[in-house]
Amino acid sequence: MGMTITEYILAKASGRRRVDPGDNIWVSADILMTHDVCGPGTIGVFKREFGEKAKVWNKEGVVIIPDHYIFTADPKCHRNVDILRDFVKEQGLPHFYDPGTPSYAGVCHVALPENGHCRPGEVLFGTDSHTCTHGAFGEFATGIGNTDAGFVMGTGKLLIKVPASIKFEIDGTLLDGVMAKDVILKIIGDLGVDGATYCAMEFSGPAIDALSIDERMTICNMAIEAGGKNGIIAADKKTVDFVKAHTDKSFECFKSDKDAGYLKVYKYRAEDFRPCVALPFSPDKVFNASELKDRKIDRAYIGSCTGGKLEDFIAAAKILNGRKVKVDTFIIPSTVNVKRAMEKEKIDGKDLFTIFREAGCQEPGEPSCAACLGGPEDTYGRCNNKEVCISTTNRNFPGRMGSIDSQTILASPLTAAASALTGYVTDPCEFLK
Amino acid sequence: MSKKIIKGKVFVLGDNIDTDQIIPAKYLNLVPTIPEEYKKLGSYALSGLPAEHKTSYIRNGGMETEYPIIIAGRNFGCGSSREHAPISLGAAGCEAVIASSFARIFFRNCISTGELYPIETATDIAGNFKTGDEAEITIEGADVHITSNGKKYTLKSLGDVLEVIDSGGIFTYARKAGMI
C-alpha cells in the first residue's frame, strides 16, 4: 500500500522509509514557533529541564512571534514580551518579530509564511492550536503545549503518533459568494467537532486546486475545530511560487500515492456549498446563512488568522463598498504586511481602509490576535457584555470573544460583511447580484 | 506493578468542555512555570463554565478544588493548545479526568506535563454520577476502574501513556529511555 503526504513527511522526518498510522516515532522539527502567551512558559520549561545556560537546538529553527496580547495595558502581558526579548538576546535568535519595532509582524500564522518560515515537506511545531494552518503549504504542521515545545527547543525532536488520514475530495467549482470558510465550516458541521480527532485532514480536488494560498490557509486553519492533528494540501505550482518568493531555502514537495490508505474518504461537489455560519456555542452548529434571516446581530468582526488575511478584507470590501453598516463593525488586519497591502489594494479607485471608513466601520485595530480569543479586558473589539458578534474567526465557545454573556457566530468575510449591512445574519449573495 | 488510588468527590460535566471554559483566555497572561502564577492558574480552573453550572469547581476565593476527579462526556479539552488548561486543573488539585473521549492536544498535554491522568471510558458514564458523589479510581496496569455508591465501572487502560505520567512527564520518561 502507498503512503499519504502526511506519512511521507513524517517518514522523512523520522529517518524511515515508511511509517503507518499509530506508529510512535521521534521526528525532527524544522521549525518551532512560539508566541507571547506560550513562549514564556516554554522558555521556563526549557531552562528548568536543560539548565540556565542551555542553548536552543538550532537558532534558525526557533521563530518567536508575539501576537496575542500586544495592545493592552496589562503589565503581565508586557512582562511576558520582555521574557521573550531577554531570551532572544541571550540565545542570539535571528527570527524574532518584536512589538513596537519595525520587525513587529502580527498574527503568527499569517506572519510565518509571509516571512518564509513555511516550506513544503517540512515539520513545523507551534505552541498554538491553529498551527495546522501551515499544512496549506504541503508541510506537516501541528499545535503542541509548552512542555513539548520546551522539549523541541532543547532537542529538535518530538515523540509523536502518526495520524491516520481522512481525505476530503472536492470536485467542481465553488459558486459566487462561497468562500473557503464556508467549505471548512460545512465539513466541520458534517464531521462534528471531534469527527477528525487524532487524524490528518487532507484536502484535494479541483475546487481546492483553484483556491488561492490565503483561502487554502483558511481551510487548514480550522482542521483543529474538527479535532484534526493537522490539515494538509499538497504543494502545487501556486505553493512553490509563493514559497520561493519568500525564502531561498530549498524544500521537497510530497504528494499522496494513488493507493495510499485512508481512514475515510469524503467526496463533495463544490456547487453544493452555500454561504453558511456556525451558531453559538460550537463550530459544528452549521446552517446556511439564508436560513437564518431573523437572527439578529450586534456587531461584526473581521480579523484573525482565519479571516484577517488580505483576501478576506478584499471580500468584505466588495460587499461594503458604497454601502453603510448597521452594527459596530471591527476591522483588524492580521499582520502589518496585510495592513500595508490593504492600503495599496484598490476597488473602484479606493483603498480598502477608505471603503471601510466610508461604510461606517470602527477605526481599524492594530495587527494582532485582538478579540478573537477575548484576551485582557482592554483588548480592541472584545465583547465585554451581551453582544452577539458575527465573526470571521475560528471558535465560538462560551465566552470565547470575552464576556461569558456574549455570543459568537462564525462566518466568512463575505457573510460577516453582508450581515453588518443588515444587522441580521445575511447570505452575501443578496449583495452580489 | 504499582497501584494508584485516587479517592474523593467527583465533579460532573457534559460534552465538548473546551479550553476556554477550563481556563478563560484573560488568564493566559499567567506563566505556568512561575510558581505563584501556577497556583493562581489553579484558582481559575473551570471558571469559564456557563452559568447553568450551579456548582463552581473552585469555591469563591479559594485556591484549590474539593473535587479531585472530573467525569465528563465527549471531546474533553477541545480547542486551544494552551497547556494552562491541564495545568490549571492539576494546580487546583484535580488528579484525574474521566471522559468518553479527549481532544488530542489536551490529552497530550496531560501526559507531557504529568499533571493528571486523562482516562477514557468505553461508554459515556457521566450520567451515572452527580457532582459531590464520593468515588475511588484504581489504576493498576491495564486494570483501571472507578467505584462509587457500590457500583464499579471499568475504564480504558492508559496503555503506554501510564508510564510517561507516572515518571512525571515526557522529560523524565525521555531521560529514562535514554533519549536525552
PDB file of N, CA and C in Angstrom, chain A residues 24 26 37-38 40-41 44-45 48-50 69 74 76-77 79-80 127-129 142-148 150-151 155 157-159 193-194 197-198 224 229 373 375 377 382 395 397-398 400 404, chain B residues 16 18-21 25-34 37 48-51 74-75 78-84 87 101-105 107-109 112-113 160 170-175 179-180:
ATOM      1  N   ASN A  24       4.442   5.171  16.911  1.00  0.00           N
ATOM      2  CA  ASN A  24       5.002   6.248  17.730  1.00  0.00           C
ATOM      3  C   ASN A  24       6.435   6.469  17.278  1.00  0.00           C
ATOM      4  N   TRP A  26       9.955   9.280  16.773  1.00  0.00           N
ATOM      5  CA  TRP A  26      10.625  10.537  17.100  1.00  0.00           C
ATOM      6  C   TRP A  26      10.861  11.267  15.785  1.00  0.00           C
ATOM      7  N   VAL A  37       1.951  34.213  24.533  1.00  0.00           N
ATOM      8  CA  VAL A  37       1.114  33.535  25.525  1.00  0.00           C
ATOM      9  C   VAL A  37       1.773  32.229  25.991  1.00  0.00           C
ATOM     10  N   CYS A  38       2.406  31.512  25.089  1.00  0.00           N
ATOM     11  CA  CYS A  38       3.010  30.229  25.478  1.00  0.00           C
ATOM     12  C   CYS A  38       4.533  30.244  25.474  1.00  0.00           C
ATOM     13  N   PRO A  40       6.780  32.307  27.125  1.00  0.00           N
ATOM     14  CA  PRO A  40       7.432  32.372  28.436  1.00  0.00           C
ATOM     15  C   PRO A  40       7.384  31.039  29.186  1.00  0.00           C
ATOM     16  N   GLY A  41       6.275  30.336  29.105  1.00  0.00           N
ATOM     17  CA  GLY A  41       6.168  29.026  29.757  1.00  0.00           C
ATOM     18  C   GLY A  41       7.074  27.999  29.095  1.00  0.00           C
ATOM     19  N   GLY A  44      10.473  28.692  30.207  1.00  0.00           N
ATOM     20  CA  GLY A  44      10.569  28.223  31.590  1.00  0.00           C
ATOM     21  C   GLY A  44      10.848  26.729  31.658  1.00  0.00           C
ATOM     22  N   VAL A  45      10.128  25.964  30.844  1.00  0.00           N
ATOM     23  CA  VAL A  45      10.323  24.506  30.812  1.00  0.00           C
ATOM     24  C   VAL A  45      11.726  24.188  30.278  1.00  0.00           C
ATOM     25  N   ARG A  48      14.303  24.972  32.954  1.00  0.00           N
ATOM     26  CA  ARG A  48      14.173  24.047  34.083  1.00  0.00           C
ATOM     27  C   ARG A  48      14.801  22.691  33.735  1.00  0.00           C
ATOM     28  N   GLU A  49      14.561  22.240  32.508  1.00  0.00           N
ATOM     29  CA  GLU A  49      14.982  20.891  32.135  1.00  0.00           C
ATOM     30  C   GLU A  49      16.401  20.807  31.590  1.00  0.00           C
ATOM     31  N   PHE A  50      16.846  21.852  30.878  1.00  0.00           N
ATOM     32  CA  PHE A  50      18.162  21.775  30.228  1.00  0.00           C
ATOM     33  C   PHE A  50      19.196  22.671  30.908  1.00  0.00           C
ATOM     34  N   TYR A  69      -1.330  39.252  23.077  1.00  0.00           N
ATOM     35  CA  TYR A  69      -1.688  40.353  23.978  1.00  0.00           C
ATOM     36  C   TYR A  69      -0.646  41.458  23.853  1.00  0.00           C
ATOM     37  N   ASP A  74      -2.140  45.713  30.316  1.00  0.00           N
ATOM     38  CA  ASP A  74      -1.885  44.685  31.336  1.00  0.00           C
ATOM     39  C   ASP A  74      -0.373  44.495  31.549  1.00  0.00           C
ATOM     40  N   LYS A  76       1.381  42.240  33.141  1.00  0.00           N
ATOM     41  CA  LYS A  76       1.910  40.875  32.972  1.00  0.00           C
ATOM     42  C   LYS A  76       2.148  40.568  31.491  1.00  0.00           C
ATOM     43  N   CYS A  77       1.262  41.075  30.636  1.00  0.00           N
ATOM     44  CA  CYS A  77       1.433  40.829  29.196  1.00  0.00           C
ATOM     45  C   CYS A  77       2.730  41.472  28.711  1.00  0.00           C
ATOM     46  N   ARG A  79       5.325  42.125  30.616  1.00  0.00           N
ATOM     47  CA  ARG A  79       6.404  41.326  31.208  1.00  0.00           C
ATOM     48  C   ARG A  79       6.677  40.088  30.345  1.00  0.00           C
ATOM     49  N   ASN A  80       5.604  39.466  29.841  1.00  0.00           N
ATOM     50  CA  ASN A  80       5.782  38.250  29.045  1.00  0.00           C
ATOM     51  C   ASN A  80       6.560  38.514  27.766  1.00  0.00           C
ATOM     52  N   THR A 127       3.316  26.457  19.374  1.00  0.00           N
ATOM     53  CA  THR A 127       2.574  26.395  20.640  1.00  0.00           C
ATOM     54  C   THR A 127       1.229  27.083  20.479  1.00  0.00           C
ATOM     55  N   ASP A 128       0.508  26.684  19.457  1.00  0.00           N
ATOM     56  CA  ASP A 128      -0.791  27.279  19.188  1.00  0.00           C
ATOM     57  C   ASP A 128      -1.578  26.280  18.368  1.00  0.00           C
ATOM     58  N   SER A 129      -2.818  26.067  18.738  1.00  0.00           N
ATOM     59  CA  SER A 129      -3.583  25.000  18.086  1.00  0.00           C
ATOM     60  C   SER A 129      -3.822  25.276  16.602  1.00  0.00           C
ATOM     61  N   THR A 142       1.564  21.218  13.303  1.00  0.00           N
ATOM     62  CA  THR A 142       0.584  20.917  14.352  1.00  0.00           C
ATOM     63  C   THR A 142       0.891  21.677  15.634  1.00  0.00           C
ATOM     64  N   GLY A 143      -0.152  21.850  16.435  1.00  0.00           N
ATOM     65  CA  GLY A 143      -0.029  22.585  17.689  1.00  0.00           C
ATOM     66  C   GLY A 143       0.411  21.684  18.830  1.00  0.00           C
ATOM     67  N   ILE A 144       1.252  22.228  19.706  1.00  0.00           N
ATOM     68  CA  ILE A 144       1.736  21.477  20.871  1.00  0.00           C
ATOM     69  C   ILE A 144       1.710  22.374  22.106  1.00  0.00           C
ATOM     70  N   GLY A 145       1.829  21.771  23.278  1.00  0.00           N
ATOM     71  CA  GLY A 145       1.857  22.516  24.535  1.00  0.00           C
ATOM     72  C   GLY A 145       3.263  23.001  24.874  1.00  0.00           C
ATOM     73  N   ASN A 146       3.354  23.745  25.979  1.00  0.00           N
ATOM     74  CA  ASN A 146       4.641  24.325  26.400  1.00  0.00           C
ATOM     75  C   ASN A 146       5.696  23.261  26.696  1.00  0.00           C
ATOM     76  N   THR A 147       5.274  22.180  27.347  1.00  0.00           N
ATOM     77  CA  THR A 147       6.254  21.175  27.764  1.00  0.00           C
ATOM     78  C   THR A 147       6.875  20.498  26.546  1.00  0.00           C
ATOM     79  N   ASP A 148       6.020  20.107  25.592  1.00  0.00           N
ATOM     80  CA  ASP A 148       6.541  19.522  24.352  1.00  0.00           C
ATOM     81  C   ASP A 148       7.413  20.540  23.619  1.00  0.00           C
ATOM     82  N   GLY A 150       9.139  22.972  24.940  1.00  0.00           N
ATOM     83  CA  GLY A 150      10.410  23.072  25.660  1.00  0.00           C
ATOM     84  C   GLY A 150      11.333  21.918  25.275  1.00  0.00           C
ATOM     85  N   PHE A 151      10.724  20.773  25.081  1.00  0.00           N
ATOM     86  CA  PHE A 151      11.475  19.576  24.673  1.00  0.00           C
ATOM     87  C   PHE A 151      12.075  19.788  23.271  1.00  0.00           C
ATOM     88  N   THR A 155      15.982  19.787  22.046  1.00  0.00           N
ATOM     89  CA  THR A 155      16.453  18.579  21.333  1.00  0.00           C
ATOM     90  C   THR A 155      16.197  18.611  19.820  1.00  0.00           C
ATOM     91  N   LYS A 157      13.620  17.487  18.614  1.00  0.00           N
ATOM     92  CA  LYS A 157      12.842  16.273  18.324  1.00  0.00           C
ATOM     93  C   LYS A 157      11.568  16.214  19.164  1.00  0.00           C
ATOM     94  N   LEU A 158      10.630  15.423  18.685  1.00  0.00           N
ATOM     95  CA  LEU A 158       9.434  15.166  19.486  1.00  0.00           C
ATOM     96  C   LEU A 158       8.883  13.784  19.162  1.00  0.00           C
ATOM     97  N   LEU A 159       8.399  13.106  20.206  1.00  0.00           N
ATOM     98  CA  LEU A 159       7.770  11.796  20.027  1.00  0.00           C
ATOM     99  C   LEU A 159       6.310  12.025  19.648  1.00  0.00           C
ATOM    100  N   VAL A 193     -17.390  18.313  15.975  1.00  0.00           N
ATOM    101  CA  VAL A 193     -16.144  18.901  16.490  1.00  0.00           C
ATOM    102  C   VAL A 193     -15.109  17.871  16.929  1.00  0.00           C
ATOM    103  N   ASP A 194     -15.501  16.597  16.984  1.00  0.00           N
ATOM    104  CA  ASP A 194     -14.474  15.587  17.271  1.00  0.00           C
ATOM    105  C   ASP A 194     -14.396  14.544  16.161  1.00  0.00           C
ATOM    106  N   THR A 197     -10.707  13.665  15.276  1.00  0.00           N
ATOM    107  CA  THR A 197      -9.768  13.630  16.396  1.00  0.00           C
ATOM    108  C   THR A 197      -8.598  12.686  16.100  1.00  0.00           C
ATOM    109  N   TYR A 198      -7.395  13.209  16.322  1.00  0.00           N
ATOM    110  CA  TYR A 198      -6.134  12.476  16.109  1.00  0.00           C
ATOM    111  C   TYR A 198      -5.807  12.223  14.642  1.00  0.00           C
ATOM    112  N   ILE A 224      -8.306  21.872  13.237  1.00  0.00           N
ATOM    113  CA  ILE A 224      -8.360  21.630  14.683  1.00  0.00           C
ATOM    114  C   ILE A 224      -9.791  21.700  15.209  1.00  0.00           C
ATOM    115  N   LYS A 229      -5.349  16.580  13.827  1.00  0.00           N
ATOM    116  CA  LYS A 229      -3.976  16.817  14.279  1.00  0.00           C
ATOM    117  C   LYS A 229      -3.298  17.778  13.307  1.00  0.00           C
ATOM    118  N   LEU A 373      -9.794  35.743  20.724  1.00  0.00           N
ATOM    119  CA  LEU A 373      -9.894  34.881  21.913  1.00  0.00           C
ATOM    120  C   LEU A 373     -10.158  35.719  23.168  1.00  0.00           C
ATOM    121  N   GLY A 375      -9.189  37.782  25.452  1.00  0.00           N
ATOM    122  CA  GLY A 375      -7.971  38.437  25.924  1.00  0.00           C
ATOM    123  C   GLY A 375      -8.222  39.369  27.094  1.00  0.00           C
ATOM    124  N   GLU A 377      -9.141  42.616  29.361  1.00  0.00           N
ATOM    125  CA  GLU A 377     -10.402  43.349  29.192  1.00  0.00           C
ATOM    126  C   GLU A 377     -10.294  44.596  28.322  1.00  0.00           C
ATOM    127  N   ARG A 382     -13.100  43.495  21.918  1.00  0.00           N
ATOM    128  CA  ARG A 382     -13.550  42.438  22.836  1.00  0.00           C
ATOM    129  C   ARG A 382     -15.036  42.608  23.155  1.00  0.00           C
ATOM    130  N   ARG A 395     -13.497  30.191  16.499  1.00  0.00           N
ATOM    131  CA  ARG A 395     -14.161  29.478  17.610  1.00  0.00           C
ATOM    132  C   ARG A 395     -15.295  30.313  18.164  1.00  0.00           C
ATOM    133  N   PHE A 397     -16.960  29.153  21.208  1.00  0.00           N
ATOM    134  CA  PHE A 397     -17.236  28.544  22.516  1.00  0.00           C
ATOM    135  C   PHE A 397     -17.816  29.602  23.465  1.00  0.00           C
ATOM    136  N   PRO A 398     -18.443  29.173  24.585  1.00  0.00           N
ATOM    137  CA  PRO A 398     -18.958  30.153  25.544  1.00  0.00           C
ATOM    138  C   PRO A 398     -17.837  31.099  26.002  1.00  0.00           C
ATOM    139  N   ARG A 400     -15.854  32.948  24.367  1.00  0.00           N
ATOM    140  CA  ARG A 400     -14.640  32.948  23.546  1.00  0.00           C
ATOM    141  C   ARG A 400     -14.130  34.363  23.227  1.00  0.00           C
ATOM    142  N   ILE A 404     -18.728  36.046  29.187  1.00  0.00           N
ATOM    143  CA  ILE A 404     -19.433  34.760  29.144  1.00  0.00           C
ATOM    144  C   ILE A 404     -20.866  34.960  28.635  1.00  0.00           C
TER     145      ILE A 404
ATOM    146  N   ASN B  16     -17.832  18.240  25.099  1.00  0.00           N
ATOM    147  CA  ASN B  16     -17.141  19.394  24.486  1.00  0.00           C
ATOM    148  C   ASN B  16     -16.768  20.493  25.474  1.00  0.00           C
ATOM    149  N   ASP B  18     -14.476  22.905  26.447  1.00  0.00           N
ATOM    150  CA  ASP B  18     -13.329  23.424  25.701  1.00  0.00           C
ATOM    151  C   ASP B  18     -12.358  24.140  26.633  1.00  0.00           C
ATOM    152  N   THR B  19     -11.194  24.454  26.079  1.00  0.00           N
ATOM    153  CA  THR B  19     -10.127  25.045  26.895  1.00  0.00           C
ATOM    154  C   THR B  19     -10.465  26.460  27.369  1.00  0.00           C
ATOM    155  N   ASP B  20     -11.364  27.157  26.663  1.00  0.00           N
ATOM    156  CA  ASP B  20     -11.788  28.483  27.146  1.00  0.00           C
ATOM    157  C   ASP B  20     -12.642  28.349  28.405  1.00  0.00           C
ATOM    158  N   GLN B  21     -13.369  27.248  28.523  1.00  0.00           N
ATOM    159  CA  GLN B  21     -14.149  27.018  29.739  1.00  0.00           C
ATOM    160  C   GLN B  21     -13.231  26.550  30.875  1.00  0.00           C
ATOM    161  N   ALA B  25      -9.253  32.896  28.394  1.00  0.00           N
ATOM    162  CA  ALA B  25      -8.044  33.481  27.793  1.00  0.00           C
ATOM    163  C   ALA B  25      -7.500  34.670  28.564  1.00  0.00           C
ATOM    164  N   LYS B  26      -8.368  35.350  29.345  1.00  0.00           N
ATOM    165  CA  LYS B  26      -7.828  36.530  30.046  1.00  0.00           C
ATOM    166  C   LYS B  26      -6.802  36.149  31.112  1.00  0.00           C
ATOM    167  N   TYR B  27      -6.770  34.877  31.495  1.00  0.00           N
ATOM    168  CA  TYR B  27      -5.782  34.442  32.486  1.00  0.00           C
ATOM    169  C   TYR B  27      -4.506  33.886  31.849  1.00  0.00           C
ATOM    170  N   LEU B  28      -4.426  33.950  30.521  1.00  0.00           N
ATOM    171  CA  LEU B  28      -3.236  33.406  29.849  1.00  0.00           C
ATOM    172  C   LEU B  28      -2.045  34.348  29.962  1.00  0.00           C
ATOM    173  N   ASN B  29      -2.218  35.463  30.676  1.00  0.00           N
ATOM    174  CA  ASN B  29      -1.046  36.298  30.971  1.00  0.00           C
ATOM    175  C   ASN B  29      -0.220  35.678  32.101  1.00  0.00           C
ATOM    176  N   LEU B  30      -0.756  34.637  32.736  1.00  0.00           N
ATOM    177  CA  LEU B  30      -0.016  33.941  33.802  1.00  0.00           C
ATOM    178  C   LEU B  30       0.898  32.884  33.185  1.00  0.00           C
ATOM    179  N   VAL B  31       2.109  32.788  33.700  1.00  0.00           N
ATOM    180  CA  VAL B  31       3.090  31.847  33.159  1.00  0.00           C
ATOM    181  C   VAL B  31       3.193  30.631  34.085  1.00  0.00           C
ATOM    182  N   PRO B  32       2.852  29.443  33.584  1.00  0.00           N
ATOM    183  CA  PRO B  32       2.768  28.260  34.455  1.00  0.00           C
ATOM    184  C   PRO B  32       4.066  27.877  35.152  1.00  0.00           C
ATOM    185  N   THR B  33       5.225  28.256  34.586  1.00  0.00           N
ATOM    186  CA  THR B  33       6.486  27.842  35.234  1.00  0.00           C
ATOM    187  C   THR B  33       6.901  28.790  36.366  1.00  0.00           C
ATOM    188  N   ILE B  34       6.140  29.875  36.574  1.00  0.00           N
ATOM    189  CA  ILE B  34       6.404  30.755  37.715  1.00  0.00           C
ATOM    190  C   ILE B  34       5.510  30.255  38.859  1.00  0.00           C
ATOM    191  N   GLU B  37       2.284  31.904  39.958  1.00  0.00           N
ATOM    192  CA  GLU B  37       1.314  32.007  38.865  1.00  0.00           C
ATOM    193  C   GLU B  37       0.715  30.634  38.541  1.00  0.00           C
ATOM    194  N   GLY B  48     -14.545  29.341  33.392  1.00  0.00           N
ATOM    195  CA  GLY B  48     -15.259  29.765  32.186  1.00  0.00           C
ATOM    196  C   GLY B  48     -16.524  28.964  31.913  1.00  0.00           C
ATOM    197  N   LEU B  49     -16.939  28.147  32.880  1.00  0.00           N
ATOM    198  CA  LEU B  49     -18.181  27.374  32.669  1.00  0.00           C
ATOM    199  C   LEU B  49     -19.378  28.323  32.638  1.00  0.00           C
ATOM    200  N   PRO B  50     -20.321  28.110  31.717  1.00  0.00           N
ATOM    201  CA  PRO B  50     -21.504  28.973  31.663  1.00  0.00           C
ATOM    202  C   PRO B  50     -22.348  28.873  32.949  1.00  0.00           C
ATOM    203  N   ALA B  51     -23.239  29.847  33.102  1.00  0.00           N
ATOM    204  CA  ALA B  51     -23.993  30.000  34.348  1.00  0.00           C
ATOM    205  C   ALA B  51     -24.851  28.796  34.720  1.00  0.00           C
ATOM    206  N   ARG B  74     -17.975  13.588  25.881  1.00  0.00           N
ATOM    207  CA  ARG B  74     -17.076  13.507  24.727  1.00  0.00           C
ATOM    208  C   ARG B  74     -16.184  14.729  24.584  1.00  0.00           C
ATOM    209  N   ASN B  75     -15.024  14.530  23.957  1.00  0.00           N
ATOM    210  CA  ASN B  75     -14.195  15.619  23.426  1.00  0.00           C
ATOM    211  C   ASN B  75     -13.754  16.609  24.509  1.00  0.00           C
ATOM    212  N   CYS B  78     -11.274  20.283  24.157  1.00  0.00           N
ATOM    213  CA  CYS B  78     -11.151  20.695  22.760  1.00  0.00           C
ATOM    214  C   CYS B  78     -10.773  22.176  22.685  1.00  0.00           C
ATOM    215  N   GLY B  79     -10.208  22.553  21.557  1.00  0.00           N
ATOM    216  CA  GLY B  79      -9.847  23.954  21.338  1.00  0.00           C
ATOM    217  C   GLY B  79      -8.352  24.171  21.364  1.00  0.00           C
ATOM    218  N   SER B  80      -7.957  25.096  22.197  1.00  0.00           N
ATOM    219  CA  SER B  80      -6.600  25.636  22.204  1.00  0.00           C
ATOM    220  C   SER B  80      -5.545  24.628  22.653  1.00  0.00           C
ATOM    221  N   SER B  81      -4.279  24.924  22.295  1.00  0.00           N
ATOM    222  CA  SER B  81      -3.165  24.075  22.736  1.00  0.00           C
ATOM    223  C   SER B  81      -2.628  24.531  24.083  1.00  0.00           C
ATOM    224  N   ARG B  82      -3.281  25.561  24.674  1.00  0.00           N
ATOM    225  CA  ARG B  82      -2.783  26.128  25.928  1.00  0.00           C
ATOM    226  C   ARG B  82      -2.589  25.066  27.006  1.00  0.00           C
ATOM    227  N   GLU B  83      -1.331  24.917  27.414  1.00  0.00           N
ATOM    228  CA  GLU B  83      -1.024  23.951  28.463  1.00  0.00           C
ATOM    229  C   GLU B  83      -1.567  24.437  29.807  1.00  0.00           C
ATOM    230  N   HIS B  84      -1.929  25.728  29.833  1.00  0.00           N
ATOM    231  CA  HIS B  84      -2.550  26.294  31.025  1.00  0.00           C
ATOM    232  C   HIS B  84      -3.794  25.478  31.415  1.00  0.00           C
ATOM    233  N   ILE B  87      -2.784  22.299  33.314  1.00  0.00           N
ATOM    234  CA  ILE B  87      -2.040  22.816  34.463  1.00  0.00           C
ATOM    235  C   ILE B  87      -2.985  23.456  35.473  1.00  0.00           C
ATOM    236  N   SER B 101     -14.177  10.729  25.530  1.00  0.00           N
ATOM    237  CA  SER B 101     -13.058  10.971  24.618  1.00  0.00           C
ATOM    238  C   SER B 101     -12.413  12.300  24.966  1.00  0.00           C
ATOM    239  N   PHE B 102     -11.164  12.464  24.511  1.00  0.00           N
ATOM    240  CA  PHE B 102     -10.410  13.693  24.761  1.00  0.00           C
ATOM    241  C   PHE B 102      -9.990  14.311  23.441  1.00  0.00           C
ATOM    242  N   ALA B 103      -9.875  15.648  23.437  1.00  0.00           N
ATOM    243  CA  ALA B 103      -9.247  16.313  22.298  1.00  0.00           C
ATOM    244  C   ALA B 103      -7.750  16.023  22.370  1.00  0.00           C
ATOM    245  N   ARG B 104      -7.143  15.936  21.199  1.00  0.00           N
ATOM    246  CA  ARG B 104      -5.773  15.430  21.089  1.00  0.00           C
ATOM    247  C   ARG B 104      -4.744  16.227  21.883  1.00  0.00           C
ATOM    248  N   ILE B 105      -4.742  17.553  21.718  1.00  0.00           N
ATOM    249  CA  ILE B 105      -3.648  18.331  22.329  1.00  0.00           C
ATOM    250  C   ILE B 105      -3.789  18.346  23.852  1.00  0.00           C
ATOM    251  N   PHE B 107      -5.102  16.014  25.715  1.00  0.00           N
ATOM    252  CA  PHE B 107      -4.688  14.675  26.162  1.00  0.00           C
ATOM    253  C   PHE B 107      -3.163  14.605  26.236  1.00  0.00           C
ATOM    254  N   ARG B 108      -2.544  15.051  25.151  1.00  0.00           N
ATOM    255  CA  ARG B 108      -1.085  15.027  25.063  1.00  0.00           C
ATOM    256  C   ARG B 108      -0.458  15.891  26.162  1.00  0.00           C
ATOM    257  N   ASN B 109      -1.061  17.066  26.406  1.00  0.00           N
ATOM    258  CA  ASN B 109      -0.504  17.961  27.417  1.00  0.00           C
ATOM    259  C   ASN B 109      -0.611  17.369  28.830  1.00  0.00           C
ATOM    260  N   SER B 112       2.408  14.899  28.784  1.00  0.00           N
ATOM    261  CA  SER B 112       3.731  15.528  28.741  1.00  0.00           C
ATOM    262  C   SER B 112       4.066  16.222  30.050  1.00  0.00           C
ATOM    263  N   THR B 113       3.040  16.843  30.667  1.00  0.00           N
ATOM    264  CA  THR B 113       3.285  17.538  31.926  1.00  0.00           C
ATOM    265  C   THR B 113       3.228  16.577  33.110  1.00  0.00           C
ATOM    266  N   ASP B 160       0.563   2.787  26.995  1.00  0.00           N
ATOM    267  CA  ASP B 160       1.935   3.311  27.116  1.00  0.00           C
ATOM    268  C   ASP B 160       1.997   4.613  27.898  1.00  0.00           C
ATOM    269  N   ILE B 170       7.104  13.942  30.112  1.00  0.00           N
ATOM    270  CA  ILE B 170       7.889  13.489  28.959  1.00  0.00           C
ATOM    271  C   ILE B 170       9.397  13.601  29.193  1.00  0.00           C
ATOM    272  N   PHE B 171       9.829  14.585  29.998  1.00  0.00           N
ATOM    273  CA  PHE B 171      11.272  14.747  30.204  1.00  0.00           C
ATOM    274  C   PHE B 171      11.861  13.574  30.991  1.00  0.00           C
ATOM    275  N   THR B 172      11.207  13.240  32.108  1.00  0.00           N
ATOM    276  CA  THR B 172      11.711  12.130  32.924  1.00  0.00           C
ATOM    277  C   THR B 172      11.655  10.838  32.115  1.00  0.00           C
ATOM    278  N   TYR B 173      10.569  10.700  31.366  1.00  0.00           N
ATOM    279  CA  TYR B 173      10.403   9.496  30.558  1.00  0.00           C
ATOM    280  C   TYR B 173      11.520   9.402  29.507  1.00  0.00           C
ATOM    281  N   ALA B 174      11.779  10.513  28.816  1.00  0.00           N
ATOM    282  CA  ALA B 174      12.794  10.524  27.756  1.00  0.00           C
ATOM    283  C   ALA B 174      14.183  10.268  28.351  1.00  0.00           C
ATOM    284  N   ARG B 175      14.415  10.758  29.572  1.00  0.00           N
ATOM    285  CA  ARG B 175      15.720  10.513  30.214  1.00  0.00           C
ATOM    286  C   ARG B 175      15.870   9.041  30.544  1.00  0.00           C
ATOM    287  N   MET B 179      16.758   8.979  25.678  1.00  0.00           N
ATOM    288  CA  MET B 179      16.621   9.900  24.534  1.00  0.00           C
ATOM    289  C   MET B 179      17.361  11.214  24.770  1.00  0.00           C
ATOM    290  N   ILE B 180      17.383  11.679  26.036  1.00  0.00           N
ATOM    291  CA  ILE B 180      18.116  12.924  26.320  1.00  0.00           C
ATOM    292  C   ILE B 180      19.030  12.712  27.534  1.00  0.00           C
TER     293      ILE B 180
END
